[in-house]
Each structure stands twice: as C-alpha cells, then as structure tokens.
Amino acid sequence: MKDTPDHTSRDHAEFSPSSLKYVAACSGYNGRSGTSAAAEKGTRIHEALEVRDPAALHDEEEVDIYEQIVQDEDDFLQTVIGDAERTEYNEVVVDVALDGTSTWGTCDRLTVYGNKAVMGDYKTGISVIDPPTENWQAKAYTAGAFQKFPELEVITFVFYIPVRNEVLHGEFKREDLPGLIKELSYVIKSGELIRPQWDEGTPELSKLSPNINCRFCAYEDCCPALGAIAIEVANRVAENTLPDTDITDP
C-alpha cells in the first residue's frame, strides 16, 4: 500500500471556495463545526484518489465510489486530451487574489496540456452540485488557477459525482478572470461585513436571507430571519384554518 495522505488536519480559509455557495445565498452564513460519517468517508476516498490506491478504504461502497471516479476521470481526460503531453498536479493549492480580499483552497487535480488545463473536483456524496459555470467553488478554483499558472488560456472544470452518476463540466477562458474576481470579491466582502456581527448579537434582519441551506448554518437556532419566517407562517396558518364563527362548545 502506498503512503496514504492525511487530509483530516488540513486547514481551510475562513471563506473557503466550498462554502461560497452558502455565503452567496446569505452573507451571515457560517457552517457548523465538527465532522460526520459522510464527511469522514469523503476524506478517505479523497486520500485514496490522491495516491490512486484504495487499500485504506473501509468497505465496498467506498471502493465502488473510488473506482467510478477513477474510471470517469480517465475517460474524460482521454476524450479531452487524448495522448497529448500533459503535466499532472494532485491536491494543488490555489491562492485567489481578489479586490480587497482573498481566499484559497485545494483542488483535487489539475491536468495541464499546452495552454489549457482540466481542473477536476471529486464529489463523494449525494448532494446536487451546480454546474461549473454557475458554481462558486469552481469559479474560485478557476480564478486561482489562472493566477497561479499565467500560461493557461482555457480551463475546463469538471465535477465527478459517481453517486449521482454525473460528470459535470464547463469551460472558463482567461478573459473571464476579471468577472470572476468581481463576483467572488462581492460575495466574500459581504460575508466579511455581516458574519462578524453575530459576535455582538445578531446582524440586521435585512442583511440575512433565509434559504434551503440554513439547516447547515451554525446560527440556525438563533437567526432572527428564520424566526420572522416562522411567525409569518404561523399567522398564515391561523388565518386560513380557524373558523370565522365563534365556537362556544369545546
């Protein structure tokens, strides 16, 4: 068995690329701390993929996910690159310089051929993933790759999602970089402005945007925006279900 890397102690940016989807939806979002069985499974599969050795995986399900990603990635790279000369980078760290802020992250694989590259990210869960050109994580990683590798003119970003039997890909060009920087800067700077307000109480109600991702937020139980929605729903239910006539007999 090859030496298995350890991803469990890896640090993350405060506004990491993988969290930007949630911050874009609500500037007050802050992910819950801790881990889960699904997250630990994903870490093991990522570690195995880095060295292309499934020996440390725990069960058949993990091996199946690993093997499907390997097959999907090999097939995709063969289709796009063929036998062209290439340079491979595994677990490549990209620093993303933005307007007045920054972030960074670690992309699973970058395959460079000429002035083009394929940037791959492995998804081991069942969650729905936005396509790369609409995906905040993909946008951040791509911006960082363009900055790290100035020779690149085109990056094809790919999500390998075996549990959903999906391979999602989209193309970015270097001319897209200024727009990516502008979008990413706005999201992160909004988060930098609103999230710290939780330390002093609660942010203004108008600065919070309840959405389907609230269940992942550390402030779900005390968010005034969610409380306001609950009250509104309760009022509507009461208005629509209580009879108009007086009830005197229980």
CSV table of C-alpha atoms in Angstrom, one decimal:
chain,number,residue,atom,x,y,z
A,1,MET,CA,0.0,0.0,0.0
A,2,LYS,CA,1.3,3.5,-0.8
A,3,ASP,CA,1.7,6.0,1.9
A,4,THR,CA,-1.8,7.4,2.4
A,5,PRO,CA,-2.0,11.2,2.8
A,6,ASP,CA,-3.8,12.7,5.8
A,7,HIS,CA,-6.4,15.3,4.9
A,8,THR,CA,-8.1,15.4,8.3
A,9,SER,CA,-5.8,18.1,9.7
A,10,ARG,CA,-6.0,20.3,6.6
A,11,ASP,CA,-6.8,23.9,7.3
A,12,HIS,CA,-9.4,25.9,5.5
A,13,ALA,CA,-9.8,29.6,4.5
A,14,GLU,CA,-12.5,31.4,6.5
A,15,PHE,CA,-14.4,31.9,3.3
A,16,SER,CA,-13.3,28.8,1.6
A,17,PRO,CA,-14.3,28.1,-2.0
A,18,SER,CA,-16.6,25.2,-0.9
A,19,SER,CA,-18.5,27.5,1.4
A,20,LEU,CA,-19.1,30.3,-1.0
A,21,LYS,CA,-22.4,28.9,-2.3
A,22,TYR,CA,-23.9,29.3,1.1
A,23,VAL,CA,-22.3,32.8,1.7
A,24,ALA,CA,-23.6,34.0,-1.6
A,25,ALA,CA,-27.1,32.9,-0.5
A,26,CYS,CA,-26.8,34.6,2.9
A,27,SER,CA,-24.0,36.8,4.0
A,28,GLY,CA,-24.5,35.8,7.6
A,29,TYR,CA,-23.9,32.1,6.9
A,30,ASN,CA,-21.3,30.2,9.0
A,31,GLY,CA,-21.0,26.5,8.6
A,32,ARG,CA,-21.3,24.2,11.6
A,33,SER,CA,-18.1,22.9,13.1
A,34,GLY,CA,-17.3,19.2,13.6
A,35,THR,CA,-17.4,16.2,11.3
A,36,SER,CA,-19.8,13.5,10.2
A,37,ALA,CA,-19.7,9.9,9.0
A,38,ALA,CA,-20.3,11.2,5.4
A,39,ALA,CA,-17.5,13.7,5.7
A,40,GLU,CA,-15.1,11.2,7.0
A,41,LYS,CA,-16.0,8.8,4.2
A,42,GLY,CA,-15.4,11.5,1.7
A,43,THR,CA,-12.0,12.3,3.2
A,44,ARG,CA,-10.9,8.6,3.0
A,45,ILE,CA,-11.9,8.4,-0.7
A,46,HIS,CA,-10.1,11.7,-1.5
A,47,GLU,CA,-7.0,10.4,0.2
A,48,ALA,CA,-7.2,7.2,-1.8
A,49,LEU,CA,-7.7,9.1,-5.0
A,50,GLU,CA,-4.6,11.2,-4.4
A,51,VAL,CA,-2.4,8.2,-4.4
A,52,ARG,CA,-4.6,6.0,-6.7
A,53,ASP,CA,-4.7,3.3,-4.0
A,54,PRO,CA,-8.0,2.1,-2.4
A,55,ALA,CA,-6.3,-0.2,0.2
A,56,ALA,CA,-7.2,2.0,3.1
A,57,LEU,CA,-10.9,2.3,2.3
A,58,HIS,CA,-13.4,0.8,4.7
A,59,ASP,CA,-16.0,-1.0,2.7
A,60,GLU,CA,-17.3,-2.0,-0.7
A,61,GLU,CA,-19.3,1.2,-1.1
A,62,GLU,CA,-16.2,3.4,-0.7
A,63,VAL,CA,-14.3,1.2,-3.1
A,64,ASP,CA,-17.1,1.5,-5.7
A,65,ILE,CA,-17.2,5.3,-5.4
A,66,TYR,CA,-13.4,5.4,-5.7
A,67,GLU,CA,-13.4,3.1,-8.8
A,68,GLN,CA,-16.2,5.0,-10.5
A,69,ILE,CA,-14.3,8.3,-10.1
A,70,VAL,CA,-11.1,6.8,-11.5
A,71,GLN,CA,-13.0,5.5,-14.5
A,72,ASP,CA,-14.9,8.7,-15.1
A,73,GLU,CA,-11.8,10.8,-14.8
A,74,ASP,CA,-9.7,8.6,-17.1
A,75,ASP,CA,-12.5,8.6,-19.7
A,76,PHE,CA,-12.9,12.3,-19.6
A,77,LEU,CA,-9.2,13.1,-19.8
A,78,GLN,CA,-8.8,10.7,-22.7
A,79,THR,CA,-11.7,12.3,-24.5
A,80,VAL,CA,-10.5,15.9,-24.0
A,81,ILE,CA,-6.7,15.5,-24.0
A,82,GLY,CA,-6.1,12.2,-25.7
A,83,ASP,CA,-2.4,11.3,-25.9
A,84,ALA,CA,-1.1,14.9,-25.7
A,85,GLU,CA,1.8,15.6,-23.4
A,86,ARG,CA,0.5,16.7,-20.0
A,87,THR,CA,1.6,17.7,-16.5
A,88,GLU,CA,-0.3,16.4,-13.5
A,89,TYR,CA,-0.8,18.3,-10.2
A,90,ASN,CA,-2.6,16.5,-7.4
A,91,GLU,CA,-4.0,18.4,-4.4
A,92,VAL,CA,-2.9,21.7,-5.9
A,93,VAL,CA,-3.3,24.7,-3.5
A,94,VAL,CA,-4.6,27.8,-5.3
A,95,ASP,CA,-4.5,31.3,-3.7
A,96,VAL,CA,-7.2,33.5,-5.1
A,97,ALA,CA,-6.3,37.2,-5.0
A,98,LEU,CA,-9.4,39.4,-5.1
A,99,ASP,CA,-10.4,43.0,-4.8
A,100,GLY,CA,-9.6,43.9,-1.2
A,101,THR,CA,-9.8,40.4,0.0
A,102,SER,CA,-8.7,36.8,-0.9
A,103,THR,CA,-9.4,33.1,-0.3
A,104,TRP,CA,-7.6,29.9,-1.0
A,105,GLY,CA,-8.4,26.2,-1.4
A,106,THR,CA,-7.1,22.8,-2.5
A,107,CYS,CA,-8.3,21.4,-5.8
A,108,ASP,CA,-8.2,17.7,-6.3
A,109,ARG,CA,-6.4,17.5,-9.7
A,110,LEU,CA,-5.1,19.8,-12.3
A,111,THR,CA,-4.0,18.4,-15.7
A,112,VAL,CA,-2.1,21.0,-17.8
A,113,TYR,CA,-1.6,20.4,-21.5
A,114,GLY,CA,-0.2,23.3,-23.6
A,115,ASN,CA,-2.0,26.5,-22.7
A,116,LYS,CA,-5.1,24.6,-21.5
A,117,ALA,CA,-6.0,22.6,-18.4
A,118,VAL,CA,-8.6,20.3,-17.0
A,119,MET,CA,-9.4,21.0,-13.3
A,120,GLY,CA,-11.2,18.1,-11.5
A,121,ASP,CA,-13.0,18.0,-8.2
A,122,TYR,CA,-14.4,14.8,-6.7
A,123,LYS,CA,-17.8,14.7,-5.0
A,124,THR,CA,-18.5,11.6,-3.0
A,125,GLY,CA,-21.9,12.4,-1.6
A,126,ILE,CA,-25.5,12.6,-3.0
A,127,SER,CA,-25.9,16.3,-2.9
A,128,VAL,CA,-27.0,18.2,-6.0
A,129,ILE,CA,-24.0,20.1,-7.5
A,130,ASP,CA,-24.4,23.2,-9.6
A,131,PRO,CA,-22.7,23.0,-13.0
A,132,PRO,CA,-19.2,24.6,-13.0
A,133,THR,CA,-20.1,27.9,-14.8
A,134,GLU,CA,-22.7,28.5,-12.1
A,135,ASN,CA,-20.7,27.0,-9.2
A,136,TRP,CA,-18.9,29.3,-6.7
A,137,GLN,CA,-16.3,26.7,-5.8
A,138,ALA,CA,-15.5,26.1,-9.4
A,139,LYS,CA,-15.3,29.8,-10.0
A,140,ALA,CA,-12.9,30.3,-7.1
A,141,TYR,CA,-10.6,27.4,-8.0
A,142,THR,CA,-10.5,28.5,-11.6
A,143,ALA,CA,-9.7,32.1,-10.8
A,144,GLY,CA,-6.9,30.8,-8.5
A,145,ALA,CA,-5.5,28.5,-11.3
A,146,PHE,CA,-5.5,31.3,-13.8
A,147,GLN,CA,-3.5,33.4,-11.4
A,148,LYS,CA,-1.1,30.5,-10.4
A,149,PHE,CA,-0.5,29.4,-14.0
A,150,PRO,CA,-0.2,32.5,-16.2
A,151,GLU,CA,0.3,30.4,-19.3
A,152,LEU,CA,-3.2,29.0,-19.1
A,153,GLU,CA,-5.8,30.4,-21.5
A,154,VAL,CA,-8.6,27.9,-21.1
A,155,ILE,CA,-9.6,25.8,-18.1
A,156,THR,CA,-12.2,23.0,-18.3
A,157,PHE,CA,-13.6,22.5,-14.8
A,158,VAL,CA,-15.1,19.1,-14.0
A,159,PHE,CA,-17.1,17.7,-11.1
A,160,TYR,CA,-17.1,13.9,-10.9
A,161,ILE,CA,-20.2,12.8,-8.9
A,162,PRO,CA,-20.4,9.0,-9.1
A,163,VAL,CA,-23.3,8.6,-6.6
A,164,ARG,CA,-25.5,10.7,-8.9
A,165,ASN,CA,-23.9,9.1,-12.0
A,166,GLU,CA,-22.9,12.6,-13.2
A,167,VAL,CA,-19.9,14.2,-14.8
A,168,LEU,CA,-20.5,18.0,-14.9
A,169,HIS,CA,-18.1,20.2,-16.9
A,170,GLY,CA,-17.8,23.8,-18.1
A,171,GLU,CA,-15.2,25.9,-19.8
A,172,PHE,CA,-13.6,29.1,-18.5
A,173,LYS,CA,-11.4,31.4,-20.5
A,174,ARG,CA,-8.7,33.8,-19.2
A,175,GLU,CA,-10.8,36.7,-20.4
A,176,ASP,CA,-13.4,35.6,-17.8
A,177,LEU,CA,-11.0,36.2,-14.9
A,178,PRO,CA,-11.9,39.9,-14.2
A,179,GLY,CA,-15.6,39.0,-14.0
A,180,LEU,CA,-14.8,36.1,-11.7
A,181,ILE,CA,-12.7,38.3,-9.4
A,182,LYS,CA,-15.6,40.8,-9.2
A,183,GLU,CA,-18.2,38.2,-8.3
A,184,LEU,CA,-16.0,36.4,-5.8
A,185,SER,CA,-14.9,39.7,-4.2
A,186,TYR,CA,-18.5,40.8,-3.7
A,187,VAL,CA,-19.6,37.6,-2.0
A,188,ILE,CA,-16.6,37.4,0.4
A,189,LYS,CA,-16.6,41.0,1.3
A,190,SER,CA,-20.3,40.8,2.1
A,191,GLY,CA,-19.6,37.9,4.3
A,192,GLU,CA,-16.7,39.7,6.0
A,193,LEU,CA,-19.1,42.5,6.8
A,194,ILE,CA,-22.1,40.6,8.1
A,195,ARG,CA,-20.8,37.4,9.7
A,196,PRO,CA,-18.8,39.1,12.5
A,197,GLN,CA,-21.9,40.9,13.6
A,198,TRP,CA,-23.0,37.6,15.2
A,199,ASP,CA,-20.2,38.1,17.8
A,200,GLU,CA,-22.0,41.2,19.1
A,201,GLY,CA,-25.6,39.8,18.9
A,202,THR,CA,-27.4,39.4,15.6
A,203,PRO,CA,-27.0,41.1,12.2
A,204,GLU,CA,-29.7,43.3,10.9
A,205,LEU,CA,-32.7,41.4,9.7
A,206,SER,CA,-32.5,43.0,6.3
A,207,LYS,CA,-28.9,41.6,5.9
A,208,LEU,CA,-30.0,37.9,6.3
A,209,SER,CA,-31.5,35.8,3.6
A,210,PRO,CA,-33.2,32.6,4.8
A,211,ASN,CA,-32.9,29.8,2.3
A,212,ILE,CA,-32.7,26.0,1.9
A,213,ASN,CA,-29.1,26.0,3.2
A,214,CYS,CA,-30.0,27.3,6.7
A,215,ARG,CA,-30.0,23.8,8.1
A,216,PHE,CA,-26.2,23.7,7.7
A,217,CYS,CA,-25.7,27.1,9.4
A,218,ALA,CA,-24.3,27.4,13.0
A,219,TYR,CA,-26.8,30.2,13.7
A,220,GLU,CA,-29.9,28.3,12.6
A,221,ASP,CA,-31.3,28.2,16.1
A,222,CYS,CA,-31.0,31.9,16.8
A,223,CYS,CA,-31.4,33.5,13.4
A,224,PRO,CA,-34.0,36.3,13.6
A,225,ALA,CA,-34.7,35.9,9.9
A,226,LEU,CA,-35.8,32.3,10.4
A,227,GLY,CA,-37.8,33.4,13.5
A,228,ALA,CA,-39.6,36.0,11.4
A,229,ILE,CA,-40.5,33.4,8.8
A,230,ALA,CA,-41.8,31.0,11.5
A,231,ILE,CA,-44.1,33.8,12.8
A,232,GLU,CA,-45.3,34.7,9.4
A,233,VAL,CA,-46.1,31.1,8.6
A,234,ALA,CA,-47.9,30.6,11.9
A,235,ASN,CA,-50.0,33.7,11.2
A,236,ARG,CA,-51.0,32.5,7.8
A,237,VAL,CA,-51.9,29.1,9.1
A,238,ALA,CA,-54.0,30.6,11.8
A,239,GLU,CA,-55.8,32.9,9.3
A,240,ASN,CA,-56.5,30.0,6.9
A,241,THR,CA,-57.6,27.3,9.4
A,242,LEU,CA,-59.5,29.0,12.2
A,243,PRO,CA,-63.3,29.2,11.5
A,244,ASP,CA,-64.9,32.5,11.1
A,245,THR,CA,-67.8,31.8,13.5
A,246,ASP,CA,-67.5,31.8,17.3
A,247,ILE,CA,-67.0,28.4,19.0
A,248,THR,CA,-68.8,28.2,22.3
A,249,ASP,CA,-68.9,24.4,22.7
A,250,PRO,CA,-65.4,22.8,23.1
